[in-house]
PDB file of C-alpha atoms and ligand atoms in Angstrom:
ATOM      1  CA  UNK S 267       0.000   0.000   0.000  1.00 45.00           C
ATOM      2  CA  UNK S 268       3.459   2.313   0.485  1.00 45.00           C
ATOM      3  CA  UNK S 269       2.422   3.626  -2.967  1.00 75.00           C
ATOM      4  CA  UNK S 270      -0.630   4.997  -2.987  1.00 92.00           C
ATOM      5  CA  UNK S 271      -0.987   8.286  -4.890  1.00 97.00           C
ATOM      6  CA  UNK S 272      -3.385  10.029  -2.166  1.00 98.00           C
ATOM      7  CA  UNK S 273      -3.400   8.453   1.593  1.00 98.00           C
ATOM      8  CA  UNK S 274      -5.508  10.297   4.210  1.00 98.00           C
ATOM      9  CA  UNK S 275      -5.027   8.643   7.560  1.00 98.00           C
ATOM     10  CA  UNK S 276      -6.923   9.344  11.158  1.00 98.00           C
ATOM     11  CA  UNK S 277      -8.238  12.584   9.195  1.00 98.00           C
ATOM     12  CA  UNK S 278      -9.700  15.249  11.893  1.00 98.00           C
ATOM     13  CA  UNK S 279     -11.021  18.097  10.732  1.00 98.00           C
ATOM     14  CA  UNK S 280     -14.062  21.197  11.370  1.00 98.00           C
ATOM     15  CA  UNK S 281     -14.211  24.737  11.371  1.00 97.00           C
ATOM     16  CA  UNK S 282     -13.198  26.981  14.425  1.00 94.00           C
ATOM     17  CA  UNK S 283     -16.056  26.014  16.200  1.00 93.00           C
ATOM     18  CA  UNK S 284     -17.300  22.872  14.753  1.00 96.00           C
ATOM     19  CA  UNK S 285     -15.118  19.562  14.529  1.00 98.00           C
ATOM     20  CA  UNK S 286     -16.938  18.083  11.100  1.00 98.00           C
ATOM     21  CA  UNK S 287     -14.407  15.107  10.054  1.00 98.00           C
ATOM     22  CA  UNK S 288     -13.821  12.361  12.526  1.00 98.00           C
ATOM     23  CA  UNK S 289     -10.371  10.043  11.761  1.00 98.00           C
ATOM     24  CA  UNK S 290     -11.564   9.421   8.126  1.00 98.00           C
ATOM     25  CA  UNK S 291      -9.060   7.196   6.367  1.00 98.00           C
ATOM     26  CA  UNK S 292      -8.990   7.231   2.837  1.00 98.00           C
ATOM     27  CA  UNK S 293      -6.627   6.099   0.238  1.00 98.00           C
ATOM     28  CA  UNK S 294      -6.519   6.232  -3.578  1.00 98.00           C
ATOM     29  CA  UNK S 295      -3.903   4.867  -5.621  1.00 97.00           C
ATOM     30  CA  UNK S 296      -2.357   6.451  -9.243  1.00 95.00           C
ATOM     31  CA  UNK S 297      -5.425   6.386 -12.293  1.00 94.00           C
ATOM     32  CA  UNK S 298      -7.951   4.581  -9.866  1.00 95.00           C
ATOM     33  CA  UNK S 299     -11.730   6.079  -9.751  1.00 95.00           C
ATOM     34  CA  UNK S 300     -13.220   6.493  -6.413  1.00 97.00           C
ATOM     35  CA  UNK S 301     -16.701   7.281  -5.632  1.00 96.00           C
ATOM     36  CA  UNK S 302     -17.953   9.002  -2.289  1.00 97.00           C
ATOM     37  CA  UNK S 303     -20.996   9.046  -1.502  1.00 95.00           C
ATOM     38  CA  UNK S 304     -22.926   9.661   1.700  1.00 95.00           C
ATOM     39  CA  UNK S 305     -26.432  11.477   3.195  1.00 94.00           C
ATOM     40  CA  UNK S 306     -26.498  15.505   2.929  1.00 94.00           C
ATOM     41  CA  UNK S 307     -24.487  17.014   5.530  1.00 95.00           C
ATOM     42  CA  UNK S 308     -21.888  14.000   5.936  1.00 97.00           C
ATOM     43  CA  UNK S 309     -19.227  15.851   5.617  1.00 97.00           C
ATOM     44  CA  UNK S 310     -18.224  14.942   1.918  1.00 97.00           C
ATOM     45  CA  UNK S 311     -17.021  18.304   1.022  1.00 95.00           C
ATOM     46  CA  UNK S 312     -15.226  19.283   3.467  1.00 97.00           C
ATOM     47  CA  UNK S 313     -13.055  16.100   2.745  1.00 98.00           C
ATOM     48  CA  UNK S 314     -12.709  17.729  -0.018  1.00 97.00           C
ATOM     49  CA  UNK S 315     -12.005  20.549   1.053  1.00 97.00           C
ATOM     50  CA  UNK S 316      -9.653  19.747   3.001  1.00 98.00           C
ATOM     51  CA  UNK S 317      -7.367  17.379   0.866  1.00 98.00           C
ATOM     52  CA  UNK S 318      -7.157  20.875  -1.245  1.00 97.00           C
ATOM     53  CA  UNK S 319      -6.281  22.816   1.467  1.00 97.00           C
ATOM     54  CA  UNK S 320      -9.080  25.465   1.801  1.00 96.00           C
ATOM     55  CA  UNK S 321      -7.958  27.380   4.971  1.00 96.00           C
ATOM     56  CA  UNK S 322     -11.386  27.363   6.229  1.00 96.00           C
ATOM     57  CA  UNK S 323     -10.924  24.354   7.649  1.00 98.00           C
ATOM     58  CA  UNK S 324      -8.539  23.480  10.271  1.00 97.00           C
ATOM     59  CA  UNK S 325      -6.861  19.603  10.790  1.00 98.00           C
ATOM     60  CA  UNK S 326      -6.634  18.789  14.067  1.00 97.00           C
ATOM     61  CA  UNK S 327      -5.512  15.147  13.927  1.00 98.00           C
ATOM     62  CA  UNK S 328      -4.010  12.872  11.436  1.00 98.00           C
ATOM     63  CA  UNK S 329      -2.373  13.565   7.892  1.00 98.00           C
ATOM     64  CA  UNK S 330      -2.668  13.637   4.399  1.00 98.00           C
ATOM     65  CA  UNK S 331       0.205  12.199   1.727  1.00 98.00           C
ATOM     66  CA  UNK S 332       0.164  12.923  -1.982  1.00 98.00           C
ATOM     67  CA  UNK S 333       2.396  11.382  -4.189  1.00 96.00           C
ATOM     68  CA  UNK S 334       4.771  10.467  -1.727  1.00 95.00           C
ATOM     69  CA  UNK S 335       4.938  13.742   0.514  1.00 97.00           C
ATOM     70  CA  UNK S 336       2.965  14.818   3.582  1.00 98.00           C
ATOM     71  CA  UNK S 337       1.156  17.910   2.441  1.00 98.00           C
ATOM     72  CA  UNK S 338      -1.461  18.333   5.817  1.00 98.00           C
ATOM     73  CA  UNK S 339       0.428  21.713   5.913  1.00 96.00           C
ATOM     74  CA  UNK S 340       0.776  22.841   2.731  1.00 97.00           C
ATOM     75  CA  UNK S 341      -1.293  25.580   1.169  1.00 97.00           C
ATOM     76  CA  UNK S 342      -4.245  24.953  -1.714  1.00 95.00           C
ATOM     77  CA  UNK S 343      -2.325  26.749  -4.021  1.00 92.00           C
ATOM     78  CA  UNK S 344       1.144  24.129  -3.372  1.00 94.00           C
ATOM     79  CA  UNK S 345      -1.220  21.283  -3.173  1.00 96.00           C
ATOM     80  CA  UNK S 346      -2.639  22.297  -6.802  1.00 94.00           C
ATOM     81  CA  UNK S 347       0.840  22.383  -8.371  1.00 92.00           C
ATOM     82  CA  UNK S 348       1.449  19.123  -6.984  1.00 94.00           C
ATOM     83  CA  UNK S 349      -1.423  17.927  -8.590  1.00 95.00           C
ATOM     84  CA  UNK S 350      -4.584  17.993  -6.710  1.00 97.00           C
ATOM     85  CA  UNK S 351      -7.937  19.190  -8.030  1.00 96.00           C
ATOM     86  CA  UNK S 352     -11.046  20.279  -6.776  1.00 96.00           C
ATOM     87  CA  UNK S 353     -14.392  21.083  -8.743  1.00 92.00           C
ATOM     88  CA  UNK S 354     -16.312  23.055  -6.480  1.00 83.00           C
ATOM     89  CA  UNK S 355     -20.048  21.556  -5.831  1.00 77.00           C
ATOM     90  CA  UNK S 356     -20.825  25.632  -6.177  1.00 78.00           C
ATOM     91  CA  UNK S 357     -18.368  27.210  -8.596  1.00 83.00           C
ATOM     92  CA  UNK S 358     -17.345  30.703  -7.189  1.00 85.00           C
ATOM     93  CA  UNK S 359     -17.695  33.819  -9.230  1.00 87.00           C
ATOM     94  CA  UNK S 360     -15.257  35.987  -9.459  1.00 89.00           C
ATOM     95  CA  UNK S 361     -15.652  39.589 -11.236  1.00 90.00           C
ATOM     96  CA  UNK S 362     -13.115  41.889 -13.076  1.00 91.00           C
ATOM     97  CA  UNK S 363     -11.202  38.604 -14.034  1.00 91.00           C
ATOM     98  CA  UNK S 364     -11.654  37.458 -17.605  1.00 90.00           C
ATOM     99  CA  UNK S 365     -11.889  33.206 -17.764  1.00 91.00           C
ATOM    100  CA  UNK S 366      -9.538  33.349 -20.146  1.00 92.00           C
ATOM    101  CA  UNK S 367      -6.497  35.370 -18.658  1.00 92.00           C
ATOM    102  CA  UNK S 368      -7.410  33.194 -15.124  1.00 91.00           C
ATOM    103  CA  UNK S 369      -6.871  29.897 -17.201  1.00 93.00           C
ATOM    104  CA  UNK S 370      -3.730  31.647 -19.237  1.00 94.00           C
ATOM    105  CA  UNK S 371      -2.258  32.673 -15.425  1.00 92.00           C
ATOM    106  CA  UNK S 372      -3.018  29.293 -13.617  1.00 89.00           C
ATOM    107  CA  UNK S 373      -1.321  27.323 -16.422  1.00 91.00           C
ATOM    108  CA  UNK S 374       1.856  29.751 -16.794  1.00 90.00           C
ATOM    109  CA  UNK S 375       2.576  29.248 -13.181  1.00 88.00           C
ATOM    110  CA  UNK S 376       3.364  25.521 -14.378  1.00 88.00           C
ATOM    111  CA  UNK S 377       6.162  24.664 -16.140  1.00 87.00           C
ATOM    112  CA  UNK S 378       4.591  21.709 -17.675  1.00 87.00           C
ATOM    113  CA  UNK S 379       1.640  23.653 -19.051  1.00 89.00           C
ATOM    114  CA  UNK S 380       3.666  26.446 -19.750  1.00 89.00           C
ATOM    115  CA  UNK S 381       3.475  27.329 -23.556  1.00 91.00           C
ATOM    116  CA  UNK S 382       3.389  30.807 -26.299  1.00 94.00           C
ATOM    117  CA  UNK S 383       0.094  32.399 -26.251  1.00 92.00           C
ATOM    118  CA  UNK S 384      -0.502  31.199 -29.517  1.00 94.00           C
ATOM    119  CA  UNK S 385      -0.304  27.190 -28.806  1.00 95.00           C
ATOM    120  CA  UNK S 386      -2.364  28.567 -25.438  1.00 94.00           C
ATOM    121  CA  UNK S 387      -5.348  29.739 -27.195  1.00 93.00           C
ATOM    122  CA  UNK S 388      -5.460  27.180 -29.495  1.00 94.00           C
ATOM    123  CA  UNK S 389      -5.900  24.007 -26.662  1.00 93.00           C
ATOM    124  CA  UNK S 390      -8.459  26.043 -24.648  1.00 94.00           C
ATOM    125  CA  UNK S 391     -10.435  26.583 -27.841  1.00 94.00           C
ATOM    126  CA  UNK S 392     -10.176  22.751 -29.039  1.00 94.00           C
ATOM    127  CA  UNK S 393     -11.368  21.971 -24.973  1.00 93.00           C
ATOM    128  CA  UNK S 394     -14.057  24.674 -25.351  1.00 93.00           C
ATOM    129  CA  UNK S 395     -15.260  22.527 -28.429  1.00 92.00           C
ATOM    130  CA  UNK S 396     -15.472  19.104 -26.697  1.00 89.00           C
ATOM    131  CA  UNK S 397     -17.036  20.669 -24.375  1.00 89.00           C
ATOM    132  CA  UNK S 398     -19.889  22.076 -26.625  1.00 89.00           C
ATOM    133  CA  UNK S 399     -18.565  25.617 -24.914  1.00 88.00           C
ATOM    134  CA  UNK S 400     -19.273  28.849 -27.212  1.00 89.00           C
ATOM    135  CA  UNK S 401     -15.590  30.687 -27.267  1.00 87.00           C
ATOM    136  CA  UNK S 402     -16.807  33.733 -26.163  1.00 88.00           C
ATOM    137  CA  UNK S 403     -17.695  32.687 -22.995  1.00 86.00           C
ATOM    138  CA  UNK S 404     -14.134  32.799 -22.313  1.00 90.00           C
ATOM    139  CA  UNK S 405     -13.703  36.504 -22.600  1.00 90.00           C
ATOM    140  CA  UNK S 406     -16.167  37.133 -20.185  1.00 90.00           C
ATOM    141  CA  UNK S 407     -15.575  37.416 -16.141  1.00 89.00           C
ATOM    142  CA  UNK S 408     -15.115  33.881 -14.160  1.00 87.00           C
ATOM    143  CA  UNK S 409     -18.610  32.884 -13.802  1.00 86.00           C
ATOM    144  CA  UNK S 410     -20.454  35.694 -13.543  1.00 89.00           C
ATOM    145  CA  UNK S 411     -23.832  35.173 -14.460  1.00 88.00           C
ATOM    146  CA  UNK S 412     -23.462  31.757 -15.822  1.00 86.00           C
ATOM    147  CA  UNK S 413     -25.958  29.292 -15.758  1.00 85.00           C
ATOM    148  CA  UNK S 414     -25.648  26.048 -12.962  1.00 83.00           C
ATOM    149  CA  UNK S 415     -24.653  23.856 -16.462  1.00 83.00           C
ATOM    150  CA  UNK S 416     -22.512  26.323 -17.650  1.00 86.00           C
ATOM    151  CA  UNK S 417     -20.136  26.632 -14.409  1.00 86.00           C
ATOM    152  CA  UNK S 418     -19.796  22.894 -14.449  1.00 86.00           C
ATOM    153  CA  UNK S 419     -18.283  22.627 -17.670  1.00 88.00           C
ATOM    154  CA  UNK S 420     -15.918  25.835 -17.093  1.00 89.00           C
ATOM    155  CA  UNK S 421     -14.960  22.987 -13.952  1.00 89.00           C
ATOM    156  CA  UNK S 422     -14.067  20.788 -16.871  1.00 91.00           C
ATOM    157  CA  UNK S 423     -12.312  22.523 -19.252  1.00 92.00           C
ATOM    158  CA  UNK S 424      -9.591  23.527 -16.158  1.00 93.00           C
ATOM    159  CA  UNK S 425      -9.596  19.953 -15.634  1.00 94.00           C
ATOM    160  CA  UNK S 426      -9.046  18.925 -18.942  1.00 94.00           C
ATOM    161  CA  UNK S 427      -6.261  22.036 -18.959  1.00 93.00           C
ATOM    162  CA  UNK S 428      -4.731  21.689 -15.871  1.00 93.00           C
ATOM    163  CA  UNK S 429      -4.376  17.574 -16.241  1.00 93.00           C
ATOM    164  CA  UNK S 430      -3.738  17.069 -12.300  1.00 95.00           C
ATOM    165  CA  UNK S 431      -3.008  13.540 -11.214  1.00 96.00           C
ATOM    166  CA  UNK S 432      -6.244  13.659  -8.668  1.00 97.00           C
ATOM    167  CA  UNK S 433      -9.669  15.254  -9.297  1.00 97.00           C
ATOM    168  CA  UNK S 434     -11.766  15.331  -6.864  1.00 97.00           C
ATOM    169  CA  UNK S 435     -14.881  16.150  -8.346  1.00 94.00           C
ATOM    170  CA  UNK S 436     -17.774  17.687  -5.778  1.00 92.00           C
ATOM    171  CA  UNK S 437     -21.454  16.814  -7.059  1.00 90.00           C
ATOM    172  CA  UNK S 438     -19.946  17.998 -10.780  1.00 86.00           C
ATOM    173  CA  UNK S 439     -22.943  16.315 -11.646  1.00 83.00           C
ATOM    174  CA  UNK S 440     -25.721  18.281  -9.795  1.00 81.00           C
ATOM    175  CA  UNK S 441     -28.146  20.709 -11.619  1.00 78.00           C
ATOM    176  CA  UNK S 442     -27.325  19.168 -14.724  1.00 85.00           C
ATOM    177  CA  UNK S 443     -29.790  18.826 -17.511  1.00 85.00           C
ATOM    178  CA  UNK S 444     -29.569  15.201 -20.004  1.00 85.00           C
ATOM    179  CA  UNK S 445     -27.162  16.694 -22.543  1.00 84.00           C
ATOM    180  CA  UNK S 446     -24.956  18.843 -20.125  1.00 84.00           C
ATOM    181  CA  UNK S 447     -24.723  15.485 -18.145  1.00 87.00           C
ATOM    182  CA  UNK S 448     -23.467  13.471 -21.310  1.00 86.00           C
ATOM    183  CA  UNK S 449     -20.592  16.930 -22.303  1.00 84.00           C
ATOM    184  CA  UNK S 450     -19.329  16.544 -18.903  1.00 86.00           C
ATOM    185  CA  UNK S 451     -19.676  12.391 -18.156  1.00 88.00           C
ATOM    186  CA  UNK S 452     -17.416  12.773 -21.599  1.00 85.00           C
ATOM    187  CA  UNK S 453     -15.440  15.385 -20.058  1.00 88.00           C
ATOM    188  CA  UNK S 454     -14.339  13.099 -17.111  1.00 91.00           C
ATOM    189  CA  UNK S 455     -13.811  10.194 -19.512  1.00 89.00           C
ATOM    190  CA  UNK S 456     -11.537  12.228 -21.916  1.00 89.00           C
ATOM    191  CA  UNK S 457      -9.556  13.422 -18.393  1.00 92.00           C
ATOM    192  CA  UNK S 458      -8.925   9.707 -17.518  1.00 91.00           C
ATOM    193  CA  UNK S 459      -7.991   8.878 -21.120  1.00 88.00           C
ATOM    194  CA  UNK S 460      -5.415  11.656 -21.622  1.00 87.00           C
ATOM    195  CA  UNK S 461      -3.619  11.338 -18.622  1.00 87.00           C
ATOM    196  CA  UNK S 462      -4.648   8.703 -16.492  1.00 89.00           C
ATOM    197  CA  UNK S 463      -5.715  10.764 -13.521  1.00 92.00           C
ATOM    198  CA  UNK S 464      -7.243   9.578  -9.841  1.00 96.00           C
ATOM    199  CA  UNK S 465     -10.465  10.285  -9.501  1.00 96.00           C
ATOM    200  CA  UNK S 466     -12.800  10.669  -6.419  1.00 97.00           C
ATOM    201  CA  UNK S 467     -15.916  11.531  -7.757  1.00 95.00           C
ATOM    202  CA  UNK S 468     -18.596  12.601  -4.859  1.00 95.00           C
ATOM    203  CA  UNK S 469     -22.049  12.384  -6.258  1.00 90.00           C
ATOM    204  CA  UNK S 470     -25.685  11.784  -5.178  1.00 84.00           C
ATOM    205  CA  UNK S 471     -26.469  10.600  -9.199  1.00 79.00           C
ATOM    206  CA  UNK S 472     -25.517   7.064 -10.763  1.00 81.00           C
ATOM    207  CA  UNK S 473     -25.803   8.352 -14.368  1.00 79.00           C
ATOM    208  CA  UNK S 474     -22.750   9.986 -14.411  1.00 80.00           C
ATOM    209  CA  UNK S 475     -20.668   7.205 -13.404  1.00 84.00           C
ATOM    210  CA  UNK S 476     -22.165   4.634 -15.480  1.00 81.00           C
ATOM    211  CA  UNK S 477     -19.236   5.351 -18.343  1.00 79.00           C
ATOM    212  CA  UNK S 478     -16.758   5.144 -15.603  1.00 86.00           C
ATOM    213  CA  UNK S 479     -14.868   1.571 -14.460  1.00 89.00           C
ATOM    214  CA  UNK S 480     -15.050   2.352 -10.474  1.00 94.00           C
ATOM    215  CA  UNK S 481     -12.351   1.151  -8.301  1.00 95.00           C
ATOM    216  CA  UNK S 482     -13.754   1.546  -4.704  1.00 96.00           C
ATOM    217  CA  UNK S 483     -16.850   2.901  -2.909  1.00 96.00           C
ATOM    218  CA  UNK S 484     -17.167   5.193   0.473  1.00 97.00           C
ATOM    219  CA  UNK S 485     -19.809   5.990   2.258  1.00 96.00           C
ATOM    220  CA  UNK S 486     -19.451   8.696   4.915  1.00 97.00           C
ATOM    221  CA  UNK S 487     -22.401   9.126   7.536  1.00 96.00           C
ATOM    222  CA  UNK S 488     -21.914  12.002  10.172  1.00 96.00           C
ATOM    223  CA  UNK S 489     -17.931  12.773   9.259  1.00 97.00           C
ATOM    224  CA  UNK S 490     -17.165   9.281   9.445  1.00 97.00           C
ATOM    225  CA  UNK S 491     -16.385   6.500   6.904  1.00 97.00           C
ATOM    226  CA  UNK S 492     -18.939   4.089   7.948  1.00 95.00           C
ATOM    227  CA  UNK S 493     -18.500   1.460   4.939  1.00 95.00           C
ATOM    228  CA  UNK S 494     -16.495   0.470   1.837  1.00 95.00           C
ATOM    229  CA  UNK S 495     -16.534  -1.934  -1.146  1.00 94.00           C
ATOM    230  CA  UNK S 496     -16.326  -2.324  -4.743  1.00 94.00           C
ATOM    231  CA  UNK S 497     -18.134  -0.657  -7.418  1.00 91.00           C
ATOM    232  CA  UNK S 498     -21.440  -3.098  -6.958  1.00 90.00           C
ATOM    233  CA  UNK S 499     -22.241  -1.136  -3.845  1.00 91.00           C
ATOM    234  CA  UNK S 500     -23.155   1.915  -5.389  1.00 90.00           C
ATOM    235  CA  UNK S 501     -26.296  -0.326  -7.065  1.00 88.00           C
ATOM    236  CA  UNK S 502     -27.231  -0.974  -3.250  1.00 89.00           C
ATOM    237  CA  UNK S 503     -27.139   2.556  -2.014  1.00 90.00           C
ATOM    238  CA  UNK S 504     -28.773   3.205  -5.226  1.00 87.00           C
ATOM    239  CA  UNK S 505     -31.756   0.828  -4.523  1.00 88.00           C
ATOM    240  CA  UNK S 506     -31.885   1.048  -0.303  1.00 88.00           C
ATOM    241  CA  UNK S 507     -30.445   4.731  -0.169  1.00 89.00           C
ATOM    242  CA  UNK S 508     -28.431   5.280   3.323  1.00 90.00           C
ATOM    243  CA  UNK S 509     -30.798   4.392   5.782  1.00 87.00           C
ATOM    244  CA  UNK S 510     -28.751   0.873   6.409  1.00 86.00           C
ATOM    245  CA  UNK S 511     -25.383   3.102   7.007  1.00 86.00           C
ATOM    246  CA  UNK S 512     -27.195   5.621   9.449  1.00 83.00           C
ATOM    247  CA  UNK S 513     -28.300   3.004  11.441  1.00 76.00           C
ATOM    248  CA  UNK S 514     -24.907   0.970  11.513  1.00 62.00           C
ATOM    249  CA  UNK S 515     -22.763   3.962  12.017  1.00 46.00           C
ATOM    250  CA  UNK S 516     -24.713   4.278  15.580  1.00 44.00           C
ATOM    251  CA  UNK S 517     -24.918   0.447  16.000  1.00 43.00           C
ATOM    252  CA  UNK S 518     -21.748  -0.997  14.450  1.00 41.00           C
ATOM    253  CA  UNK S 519     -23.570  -3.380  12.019  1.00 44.00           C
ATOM    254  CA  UNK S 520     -23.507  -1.627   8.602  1.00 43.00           C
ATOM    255  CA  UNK S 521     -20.559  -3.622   6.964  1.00 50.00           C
ATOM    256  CA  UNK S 522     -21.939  -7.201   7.665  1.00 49.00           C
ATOM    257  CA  UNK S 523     -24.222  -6.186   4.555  1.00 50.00           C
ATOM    258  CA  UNK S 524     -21.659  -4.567   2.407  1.00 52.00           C
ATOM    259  CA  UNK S 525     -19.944  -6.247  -0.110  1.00 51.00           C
ATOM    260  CA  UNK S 526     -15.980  -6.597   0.085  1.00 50.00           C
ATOM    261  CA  UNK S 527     -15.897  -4.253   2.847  1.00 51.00           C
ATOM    262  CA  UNK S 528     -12.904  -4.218   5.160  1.00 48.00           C
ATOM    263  CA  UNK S 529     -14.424  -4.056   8.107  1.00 52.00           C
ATOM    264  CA  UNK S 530     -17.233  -6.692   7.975  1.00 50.00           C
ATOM    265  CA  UNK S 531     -15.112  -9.218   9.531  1.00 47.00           C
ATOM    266  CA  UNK S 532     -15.733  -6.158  12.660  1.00 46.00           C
ATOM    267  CA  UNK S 533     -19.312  -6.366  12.440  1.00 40.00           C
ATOM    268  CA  UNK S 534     -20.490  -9.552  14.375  1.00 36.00           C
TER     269      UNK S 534
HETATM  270  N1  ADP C 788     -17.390  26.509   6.375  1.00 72.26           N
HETATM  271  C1  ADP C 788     -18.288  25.943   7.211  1.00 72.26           C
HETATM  272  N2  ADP C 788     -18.778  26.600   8.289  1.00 72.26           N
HETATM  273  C2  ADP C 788     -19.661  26.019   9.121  1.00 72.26           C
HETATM  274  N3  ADP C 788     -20.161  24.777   8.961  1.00 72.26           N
HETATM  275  C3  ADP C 788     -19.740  24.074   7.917  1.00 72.26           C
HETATM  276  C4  ADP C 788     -18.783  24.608   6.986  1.00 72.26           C
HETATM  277  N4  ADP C 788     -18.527  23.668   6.055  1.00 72.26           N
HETATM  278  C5  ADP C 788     -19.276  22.604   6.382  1.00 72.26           C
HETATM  279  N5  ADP C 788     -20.019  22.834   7.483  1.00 72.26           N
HETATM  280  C6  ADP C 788     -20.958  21.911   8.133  1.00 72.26           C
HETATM  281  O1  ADP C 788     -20.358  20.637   8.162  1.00 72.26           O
HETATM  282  C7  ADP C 788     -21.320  19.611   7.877  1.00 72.26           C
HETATM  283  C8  ADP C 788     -20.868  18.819   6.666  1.00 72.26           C
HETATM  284  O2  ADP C 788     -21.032  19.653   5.517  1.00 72.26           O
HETATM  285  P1  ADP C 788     -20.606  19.197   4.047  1.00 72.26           P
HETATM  286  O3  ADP C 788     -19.181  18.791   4.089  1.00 72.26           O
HETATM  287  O4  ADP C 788     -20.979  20.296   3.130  1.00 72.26           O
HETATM  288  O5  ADP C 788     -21.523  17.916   3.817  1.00 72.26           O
HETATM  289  P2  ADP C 788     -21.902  17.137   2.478  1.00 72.26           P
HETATM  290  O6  ADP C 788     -21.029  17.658   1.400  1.00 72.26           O
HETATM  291  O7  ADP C 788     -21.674  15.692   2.801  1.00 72.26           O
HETATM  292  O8  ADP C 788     -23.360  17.407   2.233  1.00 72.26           O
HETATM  293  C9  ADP C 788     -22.657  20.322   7.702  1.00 72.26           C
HETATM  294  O9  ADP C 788     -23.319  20.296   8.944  1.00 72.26           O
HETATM  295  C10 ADP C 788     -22.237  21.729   7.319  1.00 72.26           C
HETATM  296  O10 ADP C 788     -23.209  22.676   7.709  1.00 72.26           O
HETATM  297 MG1   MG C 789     -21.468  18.607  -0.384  1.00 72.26          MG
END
């Protein structure tokens, strides 16, 4: 297990006043899909949030490792040139700055993406494309006044730019209509075919992971992991919803039921 890309271990975590994440383990290895999933208010991003670093959070036990270093200290904008990812479940807007010279600044500060203006213009307007993005929507200010669909697949085409080597991808899905669903389900797929990137997708809908081969399933109830298997049990939580997990995290007998989970050996 020494080489796991991402490997979150005895995770605390909450705001000033409120501890939120309780010990959450959680470990995802290079180009393996993850799904978490988990009741309204379990705490999923936050995790999130803090595996990117957002310094509203504070950790107060445990760490996190990426690709080999310990980055629990390490600000969101280190952890993002190392190669982590986050698509915001609510997409911030930010006036006076033009999408375009955001996406032209984020990728000059990496000297992978680095590249003439020219060669520049030309990849965000071929990712614009796939993305069935009009072009001019990337003159105008970070996304201000665009629709719910619309800041989703902005989400995308910095993931498709910024190829990190873990996106962690916060109800991407949510507020999507049919065909906005399929441009960004594509979106995702076209990430994991160019460059093999982790994924931990966190998402309340099936649809948009039935074109993606899942490695593992989480389910966090009240800032805890409570269960864990293979891709079959997102079917389950699918049919029976979370009722099962509620009722296990507060009597211990959740992972009896759950297929391949580590801890059902616990659960007698
Ligand atoms: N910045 C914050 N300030 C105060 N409370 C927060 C903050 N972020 C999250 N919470 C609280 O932490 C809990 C978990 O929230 P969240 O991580 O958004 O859950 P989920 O994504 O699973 O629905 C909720 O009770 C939420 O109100
Ligand atoms: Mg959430």
């Amino acid at each position: 297990m020494a080489s796991q890309l991402l490997n979150v271990s005895a995770l605390s975590a909450g705001t000033e006043d409120k501890p939120i994440l309780h010990s959450v383990d959680l470990a995802v290895g290079a180009g393996e899909c993850h799904v978490l999933m988990g009741p309204n208010g379990a705490g999923k991003s936050t995790l999130g949030h803090v595996i990117m670093g957002d310094p509203a959070y504070r950790v107060t036990g445990g760490r996190i490792e990426f690709d080999g270093a310990d980055v629990t200290e390490l600000s969101a904008d280190k952890r993002s040139l190392a190669g982590i990812f986050l698509s915001y479940q609510a997409p911030v807007e930010v006036p006076g700055v033009p999408l375009y010279s955001f996406l032209r600044t984020i990728c000059q500060k990496r000297p992978e993406l680095k590249t003439t203006a020219r060669k520049f213009r030309t990849r965000v307007g071929e990712i614009a494309d796939q993305l069935e993005l009009d072009q001019s929507f990337l003159m105008r200010e970070l996304n201000v006044g665009f629709s719910g669909g619309e800041k989703k697949k902005i989400e995308m085409l910095q993931l498709l730019l910024l190829q990190p080597k873990l996106a962690i991808l916060d109800e991407t899905d949510s507020g999507l209509d049919v065909d906005a669903l399929g441009i960004v389900s594509r979106g995702i797929q076209a990430y994991r075919e160019q460059v093999s990137g982790a994924l931990i997708v966190i998402t309340h809908n099936t649809r948009i992971l039935e074109r993606l081969e899942v490695d593992r399933t989480h389910v966090m109830v009240k800032g805890r992991m409570v269960a864990e298997g293979p891709a079959e049990l997102i079917a389950q939580i699918d049919a029976n919803g979370f009722e099962r997990f509620e009722r296990g995290d507060e009597q211990g007998e959740a992972c009896a039921e759950c297929p391949g989970c580590p801890k059902a050996g616990d659960a007698e």
